[in-house]
PDB file of C-alpha atoms in Angstrom:
ATOM      1  CA  MET A   1      12.032  13.444  10.265  1.00  0.00           C
ATOM      2  CA  GLN A   2      10.202  14.881   7.265  1.00  0.00           C
ATOM      3  CA  VAL A   3       6.940  16.826   7.397  1.00  0.00           C
ATOM      4  CA  TRP A   4       4.171  16.257   4.854  1.00  0.00           C
ATOM      5  CA  TRP A   5       0.812  17.909   4.176  1.00  0.00           C
ATOM      6  CA  VAL A   6      -2.011  15.850   2.651  1.00  0.00           C
ATOM      7  CA  ASN A   7      -5.056  17.356   0.918  1.00  0.00           C
ATOM      8  CA  HIS A   8      -7.696  14.652   1.355  1.00  0.00           C
ATOM      9  CA  LYS A   9     -10.661  16.087  -0.566  1.00  0.00           C
ATOM     10  CA  GLN A  10     -13.447  13.427  -0.711  1.00  0.00           C
ATOM     11  CA  THR A  11     -11.269  10.656   0.741  1.00  0.00           C
ATOM     12  CA  TYR A  12     -10.796  12.165   4.189  1.00  0.00           C
ATOM     13  CA  LYS A  13     -13.316  10.002   6.059  1.00  0.00           C
ATOM     14  CA  TYR A  14     -11.887   6.786   4.619  1.00  0.00           C
ATOM     15  CA  GLU A  15      -8.235   7.654   5.185  1.00  0.00           C
ATOM     16  CA  ARG A  16      -8.867   9.010   8.671  1.00  0.00           C
ATOM     17  CA  SER A  17     -10.957   6.074   9.871  1.00  0.00           C
ATOM     18  CA  GLY A  18      -8.814   3.505   8.048  1.00  0.00           C
ATOM     19  CA  GLY A  19      -5.483   4.824   9.288  1.00  0.00           C
ATOM     20  CA  TYR A  20      -3.688   5.508   6.004  1.00  0.00           C
ATOM     21  CA  VAL A  21      -3.183   7.795   3.025  1.00  0.00           C
ATOM     22  CA  TRP A  22      -3.524   6.418  -0.516  1.00  0.00           C
ATOM     23  CA  SER A  23      -2.803   7.805  -3.968  1.00  0.00           C
ATOM     24  CA  PRO A  24      -2.475   6.511  -7.524  1.00  0.00           C
ATOM     25  CA  LYS A  25       1.056   6.157  -8.861  1.00  0.00           C
ATOM     26  CA  ALA A  26       0.290   8.409 -11.842  1.00  0.00           C
ATOM     27  CA  ARG A  27      -2.347  10.833 -13.060  1.00  0.00           C
ATOM     28  CA  SER A  28      -5.394   9.571 -14.942  1.00  0.00           C
ATOM     29  CA  ASP A  29      -3.673  10.429 -18.251  1.00  0.00           C
ATOM     30  CA  GLY A  30      -0.669   8.296 -17.275  1.00  0.00           C
ATOM     31  CA  ALA A  31       1.629  11.251 -16.598  1.00  0.00           C
ATOM     32  CA  ALA A  32       3.805  11.398 -13.506  1.00  0.00           C
ATOM     33  CA  SER A  33       2.716  13.542 -10.566  1.00  0.00           C
ATOM     34  CA  HIS A  34       5.112  15.153  -8.097  1.00  0.00           C
ATOM     35  CA  PHE A  35       2.451  14.846  -5.398  1.00  0.00           C
ATOM     36  CA  TYR A  36       1.985  11.107  -5.985  1.00  0.00           C
ATOM     37  CA  ASP A  37       5.739  10.515  -6.286  1.00  0.00           C
ATOM     38  CA  ASN A  38       6.094  12.030  -2.812  1.00  0.00           C
ATOM     39  CA  MET A  39       4.269   8.991  -1.371  1.00  0.00           C
ATOM     40  CA  ALA A  40       7.289   6.806  -2.119  1.00  0.00           C
ATOM     41  CA  ARG A  41       9.522   9.216  -0.163  1.00  0.00           C
ATOM     42  CA  VAL A  42       7.681   8.854   3.148  1.00  0.00           C
ATOM     43  CA  VAL A  43       9.547   6.941   5.850  1.00  0.00           C
ATOM     44  CA  PRO A  44       8.416   5.650   9.267  1.00  0.00           C
ATOM     45  CA  GLY A  45       8.149   8.446  11.822  1.00  0.00           C
ATOM     46  CA  ASP A  46       7.425  11.225   9.320  1.00  0.00           C
ATOM     47  CA  VAL A  47       4.707  13.655  10.404  1.00  0.00           C
ATOM     48  CA  ILE A  48       1.662  14.152   8.145  1.00  0.00           C
ATOM     49  CA  ILE A  49      -0.629  17.182   8.461  1.00  0.00           C
ATOM     50  CA  SER A  50      -4.206  16.437   7.405  1.00  0.00           C
ATOM     51  CA  PHE A  51      -6.110  19.170   5.537  1.00  0.00           C
ATOM     52  CA  ALA A  52      -9.774  18.643   4.630  1.00  0.00           C
ATOM     53  CA  ASN A  53     -12.826  20.903   4.430  1.00  0.00           C
ATOM     54  CA  ALA A  54     -10.584  23.990   4.771  1.00  0.00           C
ATOM     55  CA  THR A  55      -9.399  22.775   8.200  1.00  0.00           C
ATOM     56  CA  ILE A  56      -6.481  20.972   9.793  1.00  0.00           C
ATOM     57  CA  SER A  57      -8.250  18.648  12.201  1.00  0.00           C
ATOM     58  CA  ASP A  58      -5.766  15.749  12.397  1.00  0.00           C
ATOM     59  CA  ILE A  59      -2.030  15.207  12.524  1.00  0.00           C
ATOM     60  CA  GLY A  60      -0.497  11.777  12.077  1.00  0.00           C
ATOM     61  CA  VAL A  61       2.762   9.859  11.993  1.00  0.00           C
ATOM     62  CA  ALA A  62       3.650   7.372   9.239  1.00  0.00           C
ATOM     63  CA  ARG A  63       3.764   3.811  10.584  1.00  0.00           C
ATOM     64  CA  SER A  64       5.824   2.520   7.653  1.00  0.00           C
ATOM     65  CA  SER A  65       7.031   3.592   4.253  1.00  0.00           C
ATOM     66  CA  ALA A  66       4.759   3.272   1.224  1.00  0.00           C
ATOM     67  CA  ALA A  67       3.716  -0.094  -0.171  1.00  0.00           C
ATOM     68  CA  SER A  68       1.996  -0.867  -3.453  1.00  0.00           C
ATOM     69  CA  ALA A  69      -1.722  -1.380  -2.871  1.00  0.00           C
ATOM     70  CA  ALA A  70      -4.818  -1.406  -5.049  1.00  0.00           C
ATOM     71  CA  LEU A  71      -7.447   1.318  -4.957  1.00  0.00           C
ATOM     72  CA  PRO A  72      -9.397   0.943  -1.673  1.00  0.00           C
ATOM     73  CA  THR A  73     -12.871  -0.425  -2.371  1.00  0.00           C
ATOM     74  CA  ALA A  74     -14.579   2.535  -0.696  1.00  0.00           C
ATOM     75  CA  TYR A  75     -12.964   4.986  -3.156  1.00  0.00           C
ATOM     76  CA  ILE A  76     -14.979   3.598  -6.050  1.00  0.00           C
ATOM     77  CA  THR A  77     -17.930   5.693  -4.837  1.00  0.00           C
ATOM     78  CA  VAL A  78     -16.189   9.073  -4.463  1.00  0.00           C
ATOM     79  CA  GLY A  79     -16.329  10.031  -8.114  1.00  0.00           C
ATOM     80  CA  GLU A  80     -12.622  10.350  -8.925  1.00  0.00           C
ATOM     81  CA  ASN A  81     -11.476   8.861 -12.258  1.00  0.00           C
ATOM     82  CA  TRP A  82      -8.812   6.635 -10.734  1.00  0.00           C
ATOM     83  CA  ASP A  83      -7.197   3.536 -12.201  1.00  0.00           C
ATOM     84  CA  ARG A  84      -8.020   0.516 -10.041  1.00  0.00           C
ATOM     85  CA  GLY A  85      -4.494  -0.808 -10.399  1.00  0.00           C
ATOM     86  CA  ASP A  86      -1.663  -0.420  -7.938  1.00  0.00           C
ATOM     87  CA  GLY A  87      -1.236   2.836  -6.052  1.00  0.00           C
ATOM     88  CA  TRP A  88       0.757   3.915  -2.996  1.00  0.00           C
ATOM     89  CA  LEU A  89      -0.533   3.277   0.528  1.00  0.00           C
ATOM     90  CA  VAL A  90       1.127   4.688   3.647  1.00  0.00           C
ATOM     91  CA  PRO A  91      -0.251   3.471   7.011  1.00  0.00           C
ATOM     92  CA  VAL A  92      -0.671   6.378   9.446  1.00  0.00           C
ATOM     93  CA  ASP A  93      -1.388   6.746  13.169  1.00  0.00           C
ATOM     94  CA  TRP A  94      -3.778   9.724  13.233  1.00  0.00           C
ATOM     95  CA  LEU A  95      -4.508  12.044  16.147  1.00  0.00           C
ATOM     96  CA  SER A  96      -7.722  14.094  16.093  1.00  0.00           C
ATOM     97  CA  LEU A  97      -6.987  17.593  17.343  1.00  0.00           C
ATOM     98  CA  GLU A  98      -9.015  19.077  20.182  1.00  0.00           C
ATOM     99  CA  GLN A  99      -8.335  22.501  18.726  1.00  0.00           C
ATOM    100  CA  THR A 100      -8.504  22.572  14.931  1.00  0.00           C
ATOM    101  CA  VAL A 101      -6.627  25.075  12.759  1.00  0.00           C
ATOM    102  CA  ARG A 102      -7.889  26.924   9.672  1.00  0.00           C
ATOM    103  CA  PRO A 103      -5.007  27.951   7.361  1.00  0.00           C
ATOM    104  CA  GLN A 104      -7.076  30.889   6.121  1.00  0.00           C
ATOM    105  CA  ASP A 105      -7.097  32.306   9.659  1.00  0.00           C
ATOM    106  CA  ILE A 106      -3.298  32.215   9.999  1.00  0.00           C
ATOM    107  CA  ILE A 107      -2.294  32.823   6.398  1.00  0.00           C
ATOM    108  CA  ALA A 108      -0.305  35.962   7.253  1.00  0.00           C
ATOM    109  CA  GLN A 109       2.040  33.764   9.303  1.00  0.00           C
ATOM    110  CA  LEU A 110       1.715  30.601   7.247  1.00  0.00           C
ATOM    111  CA  GLY A 111       2.051  32.043   3.734  1.00  0.00           C
ATOM    112  CA  PRO A 112       5.760  33.002   3.945  1.00  0.00           C
ATOM    113  CA  LEU A 113       6.623  29.501   5.258  1.00  0.00           C
ATOM    114  CA  LEU A 114       5.024  27.574   2.398  1.00  0.00           C
ATOM    115  CA  PRO A 115       7.175  26.156  -0.434  1.00  0.00           C
ATOM    116  CA  GLU A 116       7.405  28.302  -3.559  1.00  0.00           C
ATOM    117  CA  ARG A 117       6.665  25.257  -5.736  1.00  0.00           C
ATOM    118  CA  TYR A 118       4.209  22.477  -4.976  1.00  0.00           C
ATOM    119  CA  SER A 119       2.548  24.308  -2.097  1.00  0.00           C
ATOM    120  CA  PRO A 120      -0.480  22.445  -0.669  1.00  0.00           C
ATOM    121  CA  VAL A 121      -2.438  25.698  -0.189  1.00  0.00           C
ATOM    122  CA  ARG A 122      -2.310  29.101  -1.800  1.00  0.00           C
ATOM    123  CA  PRO A 123      -0.003  31.422   0.178  1.00  0.00           C
ATOM    124  CA  GLU A 124      -2.189  34.466  -0.441  1.00  0.00           C
ATOM    125  CA  ASN A 125      -5.454  33.084   0.977  1.00  0.00           C
ATOM    126  CA  GLY A 126      -4.994  29.556   2.436  1.00  0.00           C
ATOM    127  CA  HIS A 127      -7.302  27.899  -0.083  1.00  0.00           C
ATOM    128  CA  GLY A 128      -6.318  24.364  -1.049  1.00  0.00           C
ATOM    129  CA  ASN A 129      -4.283  23.740  -4.182  1.00  0.00           C
ATOM    130  CA  GLN A 130      -6.605  21.503  -6.198  1.00  0.00           C
ATOM    131  CA  ALA A 131      -3.729  19.743  -7.961  1.00  0.00           C
ATOM    132  CA  ALA A 132      -1.952  18.836  -4.724  1.00  0.00           C
ATOM    133  CA  TYR A 133      -2.237  15.611  -2.786  1.00  0.00           C
ATOM    134  CA  LEU A 134       0.912  15.024  -0.700  1.00  0.00           C
ATOM    135  CA  SER A 135       3.277  17.993  -0.370  1.00  0.00           C
ATOM    136  CA  GLN A 136       6.454  18.325   1.639  1.00  0.00           C
ATOM    137  CA  VAL A 137       6.529  21.310   3.995  1.00  0.00           C
ATOM    138  CA  SER A 138       9.056  22.613   6.474  1.00  0.00           C
ATOM    139  CA  GLN A 139       9.449  22.005  10.179  1.00  0.00           C
ATOM    140  CA  GLU A 140       8.538  25.691  10.590  1.00  0.00           C
ATOM    141  CA  VAL A 141       5.087  25.005   9.126  1.00  0.00           C
ATOM    142  CA  LEU A 142       4.554  22.193  11.623  1.00  0.00           C
ATOM    143  CA  ASP A 143       5.824  24.351  14.495  1.00  0.00           C
ATOM    144  CA  LEU A 144       3.388  27.123  13.565  1.00  0.00           C
ATOM    145  CA  ILE A 145       0.432  24.732  13.475  1.00  0.00           C
ATOM    146  CA  LEU A 146       1.445  23.134  16.767  1.00  0.00           C
ATOM    147  CA  SER A 147       1.594  26.582  18.343  1.00  0.00           C
ATOM    148  CA  LYS A 148      -2.134  26.949  17.579  1.00  0.00           C
ATOM    149  CA  VAL A 149      -3.310  23.655  19.117  1.00  0.00           C
ATOM    150  CA  SER A 150      -3.806  22.666  22.745  1.00  0.00           C
ATOM    151  CA  ALA A 151      -1.008  21.607  25.076  1.00  0.00           C
ATOM    152  CA  ARG A 152      -2.642  18.180  25.320  1.00  0.00           C
ATOM    153  CA  ASP A 153      -2.517  17.817  21.530  1.00  0.00           C
ATOM    154  CA  ARG A 154       1.141  18.830  21.450  1.00  0.00           C
ATOM    155  CA  ALA A 155       1.965  16.239  24.094  1.00  0.00           C
ATOM    156  CA  ALA A 156       0.048  13.525  22.255  1.00  0.00           C
ATOM    157  CA  ILE A 157       1.812  14.313  18.969  1.00  0.00           C
ATOM    158  CA  ALA A 158       5.188  14.234  20.711  1.00  0.00           C
ATOM    159  CA  THR A 159       4.324  10.756  22.010  1.00  0.00           C
ATOM    160  CA  LEU A 160       3.412   9.586  18.513  1.00  0.00           C
ATOM    161  CA  LYS A 161       6.649  10.992  17.095  1.00  0.00           C
ATOM    162  CA  GLY A 162       8.644   9.172  19.753  1.00  0.00           C
ATOM    163  CA  ALA A 163       7.141   5.760  18.992  1.00  0.00           C
ATOM    164  CA  ALA A 164       9.170   3.058  17.256  1.00  0.00           C
ATOM    165  CA  TYR A 165       7.786   2.077  13.864  1.00  0.00           C
ATOM    166  CA  ALA A 166       8.675  -1.188  12.153  1.00  0.00           C
ATOM    167  CA  GLU A 167      10.089  -1.000   8.633  1.00  0.00           C
ATOM    168  CA  ASP A 168       7.874  -3.597   6.970  1.00  0.00           C
ATOM    169  CA  PRO A 169       5.676  -1.674   4.535  1.00  0.00           C
ATOM    170  CA  ASP A 170       4.180  -4.721   2.828  1.00  0.00           C
ATOM    171  CA  ALA A 171       3.000  -6.369   6.037  1.00  0.00           C
ATOM    172  CA  THR A 172       1.782  -3.099   7.561  1.00  0.00           C
ATOM    173  CA  ALA A 173      -0.151  -2.160   4.426  1.00  0.00           C
ATOM    174  CA  GLU A 174      -1.856  -5.555   4.425  1.00  0.00           C
ATOM    175  CA  ASP A 175      -2.870  -5.015   8.060  1.00  0.00           C
ATOM    176  CA  VAL A 176      -4.493  -1.714   7.105  1.00  0.00           C
ATOM    177  CA  ILE A 177      -6.301  -3.197   4.097  1.00  0.00           C
ATOM    178  CA  GLU A 178      -7.555  -6.130   6.154  1.00  0.00           C
ATOM    179  CA  GLN A 179      -8.962  -3.696   8.711  1.00  0.00           C
ATOM    180  CA  THR A 180     -10.814  -1.751   6.002  1.00  0.00           C
ATOM    181  CA  ILE A 181     -12.428  -5.042   4.946  1.00  0.00           C
ATOM    182  CA  ALA A 182     -13.355  -5.803   8.559  1.00  0.00           C
ATOM    183  CA  ASP A 183     -15.050  -2.386   8.746  1.00  0.00           C
ATOM    184  CA  ASP A 184     -16.854  -2.711   5.390  1.00  0.00           C
ATOM    185  CA  PRO A 185     -20.639  -2.744   6.059  1.00  0.00           C
ATOM    186  CA  ASN A 186     -21.283  -4.253   2.613  1.00  0.00           C
ATOM    187  CA  LEU A 187     -19.654  -7.575   3.580  1.00  0.00           C
ATOM    188  CA  ASP A 188     -21.226 -10.130   5.890  1.00  0.00           C
ATOM    189  CA  ALA A 189     -19.303 -11.908   8.653  1.00  0.00           C
ATOM    190  CA  THR A 190     -18.647 -15.017   6.561  1.00  0.00           C
ATOM    191  CA  GLU A 191     -17.198 -12.992   3.676  1.00  0.00           C
ATOM    192  CA  LYS A 192     -14.964 -11.016   6.043  1.00  0.00           C
ATOM    193  CA  GLU A 193     -13.648 -14.194   7.664  1.00  0.00           C
ATOM    194  CA  SER A 194     -12.957 -15.802   4.276  1.00  0.00           C
ATOM    195  CA  LEU A 195     -11.044 -12.742   3.056  1.00  0.00           C
ATOM    196  CA  SER A 196      -9.048 -12.484   6.275  1.00  0.00           C
ATOM    197  CA  LYS A 197      -8.059 -16.151   6.078  1.00  0.00           C
ATOM    198  CA  SER A 198      -7.113 -15.789   2.418  1.00  0.00           C
ATOM    199  CA  ARG A 199      -4.508 -13.211   3.388  1.00  0.00           C
ATOM    200  CA  ARG A 200      -2.835 -15.832   5.571  1.00  0.00           C
ATOM    201  CA  GLY A 201      -3.141 -18.531   2.912  1.00  0.00           C
ATOM    202  CA  GLN A 202      -5.912 -20.389   4.713  1.00  0.00           C
ATOM    203  CA  GLY A 203      -9.570 -21.300   4.353  1.00  0.00           C
ATOM    204  CA  ILE A 204     -11.430 -21.192   1.052  1.00  0.00           C
ATOM    205  CA  PHE A 205      -8.439 -19.778  -0.852  1.00  0.00           C
ATOM    206  CA  LYS A 206      -6.126 -22.637   0.077  1.00  0.00           C
ATOM    207  CA  ASP A 207      -8.852 -25.218  -0.553  1.00  0.00           C
ATOM    208  CA  ARG A 208      -9.445 -23.806  -4.031  1.00  0.00           C
ATOM    209  CA  LEU A 209      -5.724 -23.618  -4.718  1.00  0.00           C
ATOM    210  CA  LYS A 210      -5.245 -27.282  -3.772  1.00  0.00           C
ATOM    211  CA  GLU A 211      -7.685 -28.224  -6.523  1.00  0.00           C
ATOM    212  CA  ILE A 212      -5.182 -26.775  -9.017  1.00  0.00           C
ATOM    213  CA  GLU A 213      -1.752 -27.255  -7.415  1.00  0.00           C
ATOM    214  CA  ARG A 214      -0.588 -30.500  -5.787  1.00  0.00           C
ATOM    215  CA  GLY A 215       2.583 -29.268  -4.099  1.00  0.00           C
ATOM    216  CA  CYS A 216       5.499 -26.858  -4.264  1.00  0.00           C
ATOM    217  CA  ARG A 217       6.715 -26.675  -7.846  1.00  0.00           C
ATOM    218  CA  LEU A 218      10.204 -25.648  -6.765  1.00  0.00           C
ATOM    219  CA  THR A 219      10.895 -28.233  -4.052  1.00  0.00           C
ATOM    220  CA  GLY A 220       8.415 -31.018  -4.734  1.00  0.00           C
ATOM    221  CA  VAL A 221       7.085 -30.915  -1.157  1.00  0.00           C
ATOM    222  CA  THR A 222       3.459 -32.122  -0.925  1.00  0.00           C
ATOM    223  CA  ASN A 223       2.990 -32.180   2.871  1.00  0.00           C
ATOM    224  CA  ASP A 224       0.165 -29.678   3.402  1.00  0.00           C
ATOM    225  CA  SER A 225       1.474 -28.583   6.789  1.00  0.00           C
ATOM    226  CA  LEU A 226       4.731 -27.409   5.155  1.00  0.00           C
ATOM    227  CA  LEU A 227       3.077 -25.453   2.335  1.00  0.00           C
ATOM    228  CA  ILE A 228       1.968 -21.820   2.136  1.00  0.00           C
ATOM    229  CA  ALA A 229      -0.880 -20.784  -0.136  1.00  0.00           C
ATOM    230  CA  SER A 230       0.857 -17.833  -1.789  1.00  0.00           C
ATOM    231  CA  HIS A 231      -1.017 -15.269  -3.879  1.00  0.00           C
ATOM    232  CA  ILE A 232       0.419 -14.547  -7.331  1.00  0.00           C
ATOM    233  CA  LEU A 233      -1.214 -11.126  -7.565  1.00  0.00           C
ATOM    234  CA  ALA A 234      -0.487  -9.996  -4.013  1.00  0.00           C
ATOM    235  CA  TRP A 235      -3.407  -9.919  -1.577  1.00  0.00           C
ATOM    236  CA  LYS A 236      -3.011  -6.199  -1.028  1.00  0.00           C
ATOM    237  CA  SER A 237      -2.978  -5.539  -4.800  1.00  0.00           C
ATOM    238  CA  CYS A 238      -6.191  -7.442  -5.540  1.00  0.00           C
ATOM    239  CA  THR A 239      -9.025  -5.110  -6.469  1.00  0.00           C
ATOM    240  CA  THR A 240     -11.900  -7.531  -5.757  1.00  0.00           C
ATOM    241  CA  SER A 241     -12.815 -10.201  -3.245  1.00  0.00           C
ATOM    242  CA  GLN A 242     -13.032 -12.670  -6.140  1.00  0.00           C
ATOM    243  CA  GLN A 243      -9.341 -12.178  -6.925  1.00  0.00           C
ATOM    244  CA  ARG A 244      -8.357 -12.680  -3.295  1.00  0.00           C
ATOM    245  CA  LEU A 245     -10.232 -15.999  -3.152  1.00  0.00           C
ATOM    246  CA  ASP A 246      -9.458 -17.248  -6.673  1.00  0.00           C
ATOM    247  CA  GLY A 247      -7.513 -20.505  -6.525  1.00  0.00           C
ATOM    248  CA  HIS A 248      -5.892 -19.697  -9.887  1.00  0.00           C
ATOM    249  CA  ASN A 249      -4.336 -16.641  -8.216  1.00  0.00           C
ATOM    250  CA  GLY A 250      -1.990 -18.788  -6.176  1.00  0.00           C
ATOM    251  CA  LEU A 251       0.832 -21.281  -5.821  1.00  0.00           C
ATOM    252  CA  LEU A 252       1.597 -23.785  -3.072  1.00  0.00           C
ATOM    253  CA  LEU A 253       5.131 -23.006  -1.912  1.00  0.00           C
ATOM    254  CA  THR A 254       7.440 -23.946   0.930  1.00  0.00           C
ATOM    255  CA  PRO A 255       8.363 -20.995   3.196  1.00  0.00           C
ATOM    256  CA  ASP A 256      11.703 -20.154   1.525  1.00  0.00           C
ATOM    257  CA  ALA A 257      10.192 -20.396  -1.946  1.00  0.00           C
ATOM    258  CA  ASP A 258       7.227 -18.276  -0.830  1.00  0.00           C
ATOM    259  CA  ARG A 259       9.580 -15.591   0.488  1.00  0.00           C
ATOM    260  CA  LEU A 260      11.483 -15.447  -2.801  1.00  0.00           C
ATOM    261  CA  PHE A 261       8.268 -15.253  -4.829  1.00  0.00           C
ATOM    262  CA  ASP A 262       6.348 -12.876  -2.544  1.00  0.00           C
ATOM    263  CA  ARG A 263       9.234 -10.380  -2.460  1.00  0.00           C
ATOM    264  CA  GLY A 264       9.641 -10.498  -6.245  1.00  0.00           C
ATOM    265  CA  HIS A 265      13.054 -12.164  -6.276  1.00  0.00           C
ATOM    266  CA  ILE A 266      11.721 -14.894  -8.573  1.00  0.00           C
ATOM    267  CA  SER A 267       8.844 -15.304 -11.003  1.00  0.00           C
ATOM    268  CA  PHE A 268       7.784 -17.662 -13.786  1.00  0.00           C
ATOM    269  CA  LYS A 269       7.209 -17.593 -17.519  1.00  0.00           C
ATOM    270  CA  ASN A 270       3.893 -18.975 -18.716  1.00  0.00           C
ATOM    271  CA  ASP A 271       5.626 -22.181 -19.851  1.00  0.00           C
ATOM    272  CA  GLY A 272       7.040 -22.776 -16.360  1.00  0.00           C
ATOM    273  CA  SER A 273      10.583 -21.454 -16.874  1.00  0.00           C
ATOM    274  CA  VAL A 274      11.888 -19.892 -13.669  1.00  0.00           C
ATOM    275  CA  LEU A 275      12.985 -16.245 -13.650  1.00  0.00           C
ATOM    276  CA  VAL A 276      15.495 -15.155 -10.991  1.00  0.00           C
ATOM    277  CA  LYS A 277      16.728 -11.641 -10.201  1.00  0.00           C
ATOM    278  CA  ASP A 278      20.476 -11.062 -10.607  1.00  0.00           C
ATOM    279  CA  ALA A 279      20.632  -9.927  -6.979  1.00  0.00           C
ATOM    280  CA  VAL A 280      19.958 -13.531  -5.851  1.00  0.00           C
ATOM    281  CA  SER A 281      23.227 -15.458  -6.137  1.00  0.00           C
ATOM    282  CA  ASP A 282      23.566 -19.083  -7.177  1.00  0.00           C
ATOM    283  CA  GLU A 283      25.372 -19.661  -3.888  1.00  0.00           C
ATOM    284  CA  ASP A 284      22.393 -18.486  -1.846  1.00  0.00           C
ATOM    285  CA  LEU A 285      20.034 -20.535  -3.987  1.00  0.00           C
ATOM    286  CA  GLY A 286      22.179 -23.573  -3.272  1.00  0.00           C
ATOM    287  CA  ARG A 287      22.049 -22.891   0.455  1.00  0.00           C
ATOM    288  CA  LEU A 288      18.244 -22.825   0.174  1.00  0.00           C
ATOM    289  CA  GLY A 289      18.242 -26.182  -1.585  1.00  0.00           C
ATOM    290  CA  LEU A 290      17.375 -24.573  -4.913  1.00  0.00           C
ATOM    291  CA  ALA A 291      20.612 -25.104  -6.853  1.00  0.00           C
ATOM    292  CA  GLY A 292      20.222 -24.742 -10.618  1.00  0.00           C
ATOM    293  CA  LEU A 293      16.975 -22.808 -10.242  1.00  0.00           C
ATOM    294  CA  ARG A 294      17.761 -20.506 -13.150  1.00  0.00           C
ATOM    295  CA  GLU A 295      17.761 -23.483 -15.528  1.00  0.00           C
ATOM    296  CA  ARG A 296      14.617 -25.087 -14.128  1.00  0.00           C
ATOM    297  CA  ASN A 297      11.183 -25.494 -15.689  1.00  0.00           C
ATOM    298  CA  VAL A 298       8.384 -26.288 -13.240  1.00  0.00           C
ATOM    299  CA  GLY A 299       5.676 -27.050 -15.794  1.00  0.00           C
ATOM    300  CA  ALA A 300       3.159 -24.883 -17.598  1.00  0.00           C
ATOM    301  CA  PHE A 301       0.466 -22.910 -15.797  1.00  0.00           C
ATOM    302  CA  THR A 302      -3.267 -22.677 -16.455  1.00  0.00           C
ATOM    303  CA  ALA A 303      -4.549 -19.850 -18.633  1.00  0.00           C
ATOM    304  CA  GLN A 304      -5.977 -18.119 -15.555  1.00  0.00           C
ATOM    305  CA  GLN A 305      -2.673 -18.459 -13.667  1.00  0.00           C
ATOM    306  CA  GLN A 306      -0.851 -17.001 -16.655  1.00  0.00           C
ATOM    307  CA  THR A 307      -2.972 -13.841 -16.425  1.00  0.00           C
ATOM    308  CA  TYR A 308      -2.000 -13.370 -12.784  1.00  0.00           C
ATOM    309  CA  LEU A 309       1.657 -14.224 -13.499  1.00  0.00           C
ATOM    310  CA  GLU A 310       1.766 -11.420 -16.062  1.00  0.00           C
ATOM    311  CA  PHE A 311       0.831  -8.989 -13.283  1.00  0.00           C
ATOM    312  CA  HIS A 312       3.507 -10.498 -11.037  1.00  0.00           C
ATOM    313  CA  ARG A 313       6.230 -10.252 -13.694  1.00  0.00           C
ATOM    314  CA  ASN A 314       5.345  -6.687 -14.610  1.00  0.00           C
ATOM    315  CA  LEU A 315       5.145  -5.541 -10.995  1.00  0.00           C
ATOM    316  CA  ASN A 316       8.554  -7.014 -10.206  1.00  0.00           C
ATOM    317  CA  GLY A 317      10.404  -5.965 -13.352  1.00  0.00           C
ATOM    318  CA  PHE A 318      10.378  -9.260 -15.241  1.00  0.00           C
ATOM    319  CA  SER A 319       9.207  -9.946 -18.782  1.00  0.00           C
ATOM    320  CA  GLU A 320       8.426 -13.028 -20.858  1.00  0.00           C
ATOM    321  CA  SER A 321      11.745 -12.531 -22.645  1.00  0.00           C
ATOM    322  CA  SER A 322      13.773 -12.328 -19.419  1.00  0.00           C
TER     323      SER A 322
END
């Protein structure tokens, strides 16, 4: 088990109520950030200490490892100059503490336990490090904080730590994002239902997709009951409702083909040539009924589909020249 410390700043209310932590993958100038890179190191069961408004008022446990996810809609209003592209999202089970802890009040004990580099707060006074988002701290830091909270809080945190967490970051992240949409007061009930169905490849999204695609391009199957409406730019990575419901942001695929595409094992060039990762063997493709897939061309895509496919190729390490 690892222990992390998150400095929420303006995003606390969204991350606490939504059950997650989110960060960009790089700084606004494009440079790497140690604190953002830490997001990709979180694993299920890790403990996360929440620091906001000079107080530790929540402690959580990561439900899954990080998944790529677009900037949450609510963040657009907080004033940070963030790229709306993919970031890191870690779903978290949060516990609100009965007895909060102020690092400034215990800095004499806490200071010597903080890391020399990348500390989340200043060891001399307990003030937050403005550059820090997610920092790794020691078990001793967690033990000290737990010694300052109530016995009921300690028992509740122990229960959270003992829970079993599924290792499916993509699915878990989508659950969290869907819940933030369900809680969004700016959307009416019809919009929320449409967006929820689009995640599962149903409703308006599938209807719009069927106006563009007639069947699975890889298998030729046209039976609607055997086809999944698969997003090209993943549902969780869409930055607007329009993208999530855009029929051009999709393909009709059979379940095996959908799995290969959704997990980034395959993609397509704009002219319809199929791209396949080296990790997928010809033998396995044959077992799936997709023999000779690497040499296949499934037909050109619309201009709008090509825009989404560029995102898909880039996200999964493909290029037009692959």
